[in-house]
Short mmCIF file of C-alpha atoms in Angstrom, two decimals:
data_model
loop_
_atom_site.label_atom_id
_atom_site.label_comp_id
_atom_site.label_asym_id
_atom_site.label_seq_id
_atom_site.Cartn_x
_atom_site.Cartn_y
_atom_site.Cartn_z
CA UNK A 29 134.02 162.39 20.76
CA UNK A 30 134.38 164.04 17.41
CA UNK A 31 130.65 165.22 17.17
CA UNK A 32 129.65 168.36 19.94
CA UNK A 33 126.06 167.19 18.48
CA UNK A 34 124.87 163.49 19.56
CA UNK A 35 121.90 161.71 20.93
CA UNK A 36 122.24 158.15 23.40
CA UNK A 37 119.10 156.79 23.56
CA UNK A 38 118.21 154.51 27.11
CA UNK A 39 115.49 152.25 25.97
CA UNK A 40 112.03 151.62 27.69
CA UNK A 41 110.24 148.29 28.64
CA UNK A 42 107.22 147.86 27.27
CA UNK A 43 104.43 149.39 29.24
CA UNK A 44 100.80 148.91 28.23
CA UNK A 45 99.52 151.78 30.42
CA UNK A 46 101.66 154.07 30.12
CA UNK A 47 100.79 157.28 27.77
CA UNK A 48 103.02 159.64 26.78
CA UNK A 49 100.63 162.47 27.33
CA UNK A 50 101.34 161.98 31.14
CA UNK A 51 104.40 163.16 30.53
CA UNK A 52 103.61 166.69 29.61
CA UNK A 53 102.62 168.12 33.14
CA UNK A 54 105.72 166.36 34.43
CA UNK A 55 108.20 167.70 32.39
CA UNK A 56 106.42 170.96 33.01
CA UNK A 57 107.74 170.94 36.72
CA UNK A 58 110.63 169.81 35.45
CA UNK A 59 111.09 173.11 34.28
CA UNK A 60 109.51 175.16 36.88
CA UNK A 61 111.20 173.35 39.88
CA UNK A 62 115.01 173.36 37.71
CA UNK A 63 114.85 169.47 38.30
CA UNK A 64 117.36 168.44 35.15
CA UNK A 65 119.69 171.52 36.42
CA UNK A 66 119.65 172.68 32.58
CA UNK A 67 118.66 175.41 31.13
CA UNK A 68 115.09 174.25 29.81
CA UNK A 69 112.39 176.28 27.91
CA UNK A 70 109.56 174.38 26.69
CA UNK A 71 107.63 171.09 26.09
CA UNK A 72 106.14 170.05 22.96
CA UNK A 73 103.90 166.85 22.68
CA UNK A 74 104.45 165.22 19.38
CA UNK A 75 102.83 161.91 20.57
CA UNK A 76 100.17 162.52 17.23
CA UNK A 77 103.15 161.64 15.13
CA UNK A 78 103.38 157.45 14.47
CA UNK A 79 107.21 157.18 15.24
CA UNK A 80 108.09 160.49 16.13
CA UNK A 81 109.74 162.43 18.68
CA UNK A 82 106.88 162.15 21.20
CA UNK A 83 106.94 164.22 24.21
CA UNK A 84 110.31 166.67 23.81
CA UNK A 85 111.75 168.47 26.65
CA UNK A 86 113.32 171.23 24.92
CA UNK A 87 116.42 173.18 27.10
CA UNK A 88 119.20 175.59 25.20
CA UNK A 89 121.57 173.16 25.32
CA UNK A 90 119.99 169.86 24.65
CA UNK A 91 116.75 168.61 24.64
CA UNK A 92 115.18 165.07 26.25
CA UNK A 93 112.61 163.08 23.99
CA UNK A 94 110.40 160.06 25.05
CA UNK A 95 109.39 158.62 22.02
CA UNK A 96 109.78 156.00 19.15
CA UNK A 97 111.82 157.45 16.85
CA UNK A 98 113.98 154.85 15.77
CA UNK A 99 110.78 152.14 16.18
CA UNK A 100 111.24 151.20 19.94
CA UNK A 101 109.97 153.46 23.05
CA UNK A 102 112.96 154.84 24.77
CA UNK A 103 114.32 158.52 26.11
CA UNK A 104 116.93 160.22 24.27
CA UNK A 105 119.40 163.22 25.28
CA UNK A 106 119.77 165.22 22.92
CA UNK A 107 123.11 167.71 22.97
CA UNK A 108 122.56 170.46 20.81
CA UNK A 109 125.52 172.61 21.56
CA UNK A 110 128.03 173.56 24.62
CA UNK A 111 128.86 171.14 26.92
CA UNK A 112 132.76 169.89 27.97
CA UNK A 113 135.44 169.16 25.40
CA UNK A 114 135.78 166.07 23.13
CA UNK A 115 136.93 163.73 26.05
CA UNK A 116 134.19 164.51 28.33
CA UNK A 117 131.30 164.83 25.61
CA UNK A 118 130.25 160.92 26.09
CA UNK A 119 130.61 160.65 30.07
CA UNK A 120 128.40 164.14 30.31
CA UNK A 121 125.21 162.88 27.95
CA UNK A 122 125.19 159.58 29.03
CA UNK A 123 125.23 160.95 33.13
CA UNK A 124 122.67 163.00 31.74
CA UNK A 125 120.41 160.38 30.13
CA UNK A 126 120.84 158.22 33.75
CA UNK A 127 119.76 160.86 35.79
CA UNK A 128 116.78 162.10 33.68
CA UNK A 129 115.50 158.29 33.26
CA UNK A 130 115.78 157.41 36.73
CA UNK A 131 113.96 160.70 37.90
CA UNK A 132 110.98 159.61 35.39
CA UNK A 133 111.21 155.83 36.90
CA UNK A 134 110.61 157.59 40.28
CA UNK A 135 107.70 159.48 39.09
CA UNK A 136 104.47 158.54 40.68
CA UNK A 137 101.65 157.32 38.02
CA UNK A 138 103.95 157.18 34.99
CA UNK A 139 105.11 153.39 35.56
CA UNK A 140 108.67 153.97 33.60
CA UNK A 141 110.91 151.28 33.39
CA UNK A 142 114.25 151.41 31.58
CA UNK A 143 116.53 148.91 29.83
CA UNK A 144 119.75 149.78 31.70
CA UNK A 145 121.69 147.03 29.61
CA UNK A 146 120.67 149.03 26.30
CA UNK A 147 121.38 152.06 24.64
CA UNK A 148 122.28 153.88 20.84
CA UNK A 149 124.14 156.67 20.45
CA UNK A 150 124.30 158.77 16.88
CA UNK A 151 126.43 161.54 15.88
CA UNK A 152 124.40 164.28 14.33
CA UNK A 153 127.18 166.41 13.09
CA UNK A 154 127.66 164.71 10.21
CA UNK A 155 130.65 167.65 8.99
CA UNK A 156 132.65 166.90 12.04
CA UNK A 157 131.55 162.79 12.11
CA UNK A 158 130.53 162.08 8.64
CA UNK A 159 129.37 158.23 8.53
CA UNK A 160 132.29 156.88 7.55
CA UNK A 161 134.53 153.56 8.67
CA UNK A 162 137.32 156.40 10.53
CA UNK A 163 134.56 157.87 12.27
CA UNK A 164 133.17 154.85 13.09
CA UNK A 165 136.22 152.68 14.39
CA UNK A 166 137.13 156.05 17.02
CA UNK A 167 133.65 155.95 18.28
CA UNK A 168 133.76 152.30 18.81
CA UNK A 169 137.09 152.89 20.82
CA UNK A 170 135.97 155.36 22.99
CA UNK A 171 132.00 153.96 23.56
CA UNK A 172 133.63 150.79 24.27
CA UNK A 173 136.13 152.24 27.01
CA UNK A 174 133.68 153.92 28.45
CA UNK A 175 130.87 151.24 28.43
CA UNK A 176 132.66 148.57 29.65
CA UNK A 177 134.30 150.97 32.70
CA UNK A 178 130.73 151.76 33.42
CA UNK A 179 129.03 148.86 33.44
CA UNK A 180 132.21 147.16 34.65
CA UNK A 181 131.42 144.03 31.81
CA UNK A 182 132.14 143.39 28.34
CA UNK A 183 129.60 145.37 26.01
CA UNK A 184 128.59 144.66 22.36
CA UNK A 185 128.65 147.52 19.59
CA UNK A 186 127.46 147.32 16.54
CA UNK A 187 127.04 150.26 13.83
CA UNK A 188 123.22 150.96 13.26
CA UNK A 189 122.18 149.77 9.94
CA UNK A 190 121.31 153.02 7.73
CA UNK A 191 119.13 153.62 4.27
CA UNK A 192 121.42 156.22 3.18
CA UNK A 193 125.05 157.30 3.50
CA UNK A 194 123.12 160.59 4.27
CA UNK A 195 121.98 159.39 7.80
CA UNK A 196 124.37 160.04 10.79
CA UNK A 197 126.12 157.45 12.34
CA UNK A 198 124.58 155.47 15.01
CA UNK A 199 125.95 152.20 17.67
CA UNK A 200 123.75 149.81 19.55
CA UNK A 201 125.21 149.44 22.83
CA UNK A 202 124.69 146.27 24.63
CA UNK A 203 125.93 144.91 28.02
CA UNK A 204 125.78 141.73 29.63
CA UNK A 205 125.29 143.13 33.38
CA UNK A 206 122.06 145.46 33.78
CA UNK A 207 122.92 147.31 36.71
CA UNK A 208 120.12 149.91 38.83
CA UNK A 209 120.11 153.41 37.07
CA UNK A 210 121.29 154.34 40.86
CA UNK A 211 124.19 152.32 40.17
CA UNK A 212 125.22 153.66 36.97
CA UNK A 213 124.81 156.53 37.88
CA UNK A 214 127.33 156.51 41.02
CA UNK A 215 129.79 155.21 38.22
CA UNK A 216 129.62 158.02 36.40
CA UNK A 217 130.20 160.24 39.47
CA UNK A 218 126.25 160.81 40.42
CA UNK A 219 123.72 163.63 39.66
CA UNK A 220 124.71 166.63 37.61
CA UNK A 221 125.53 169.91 39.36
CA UNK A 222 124.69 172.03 36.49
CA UNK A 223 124.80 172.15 32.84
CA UNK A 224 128.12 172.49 30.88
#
């Protein structure tokens, strides 16, 4: 992966109950108890904001939103800085996205249910990945390879349609299994031991 900077996004299924508010106390003790195994600071409720960043889980390295901000509900992992080399960026957010969605499926009260057959990913380092058709096709490559390992069926990938050559690059990932976030997760070699 060209870009140290990227977000993958694991989209939500529509819950009518569900508030993001609720998520505030729980990502709380998500700090306090180490839960994520990342270095995490603070939490910041954005859920005012129509199509915004919602509830953000803010850690040195990366932070974890629950929010709307490309129109649809979903959490995102953020990676800021650090983590492992170019081969291992991919494999290390999207391990990290699993885990952190299926601890918030397991939380009692919050009713969280994720679209394991969905995801985006975008490059925000738009130096070292501008949105181009170079950076593009290598991303496709690699998300593809990896993708397809994972889920262990073909996947769809499509660039995100943009309003601006300005705006990072983005993929929709689609597969035609949905597997348990348990299972993924066990692909991908299971829960993180720490942050890289």
């Amino acid at each position: 992966m060209l870009s140290e900077r990227l977000q993958l996004k694991l989209y939500l299924e529509p819950n009518e109950h569900f508030e993001l508010e609720a998520l505030v106390p729980v990502f709380h003790r998500f700090i306090r108890d180490h839960v994520l195994k990342e270095l995490l600071i603070d939490v910041v409720d954005y859920s005012h904001v129509p199509d915004g960043p919602g509830v953000v889980l803010i850690g040195h390295a990366a932070d974890f939103y629950v929010g709307a901000l490309d129109g649809a509900f979903g959490l995102v992992y953020s990676r800021k800085r650090g983590g492992p080399g170019p081969e291992g960026r991919l494999p290390d957010a999207l391990r990290r996205l699993i885990n952190a969605a299926r601890l918030l499926e397991q939380e009692a009260g919050l009713g969280l249910r994720f679209r394991s057959n969905e995801l985006s990913l975008r490059l925000t380092d738009r130096l070292r990945a501008p949105n181009d058709e170079a950076t593009f096709s290598s991303t496709h490559a690699e998300a593809e390879a990896l993708f397809s390992r994972v889920y262990g069926s073909p996947v769809t990938i499509e660039r995100a349609p943009v309003s601006n050559e300005k705006e990072p690059l983005g993929l929709r990932i689609k597969a035609t299994s949905a597997p348990s976030l348990e299972a993924l997760l066990e692909k991908l070699g299971g829960p993180p031991e720490a942050a890289s």
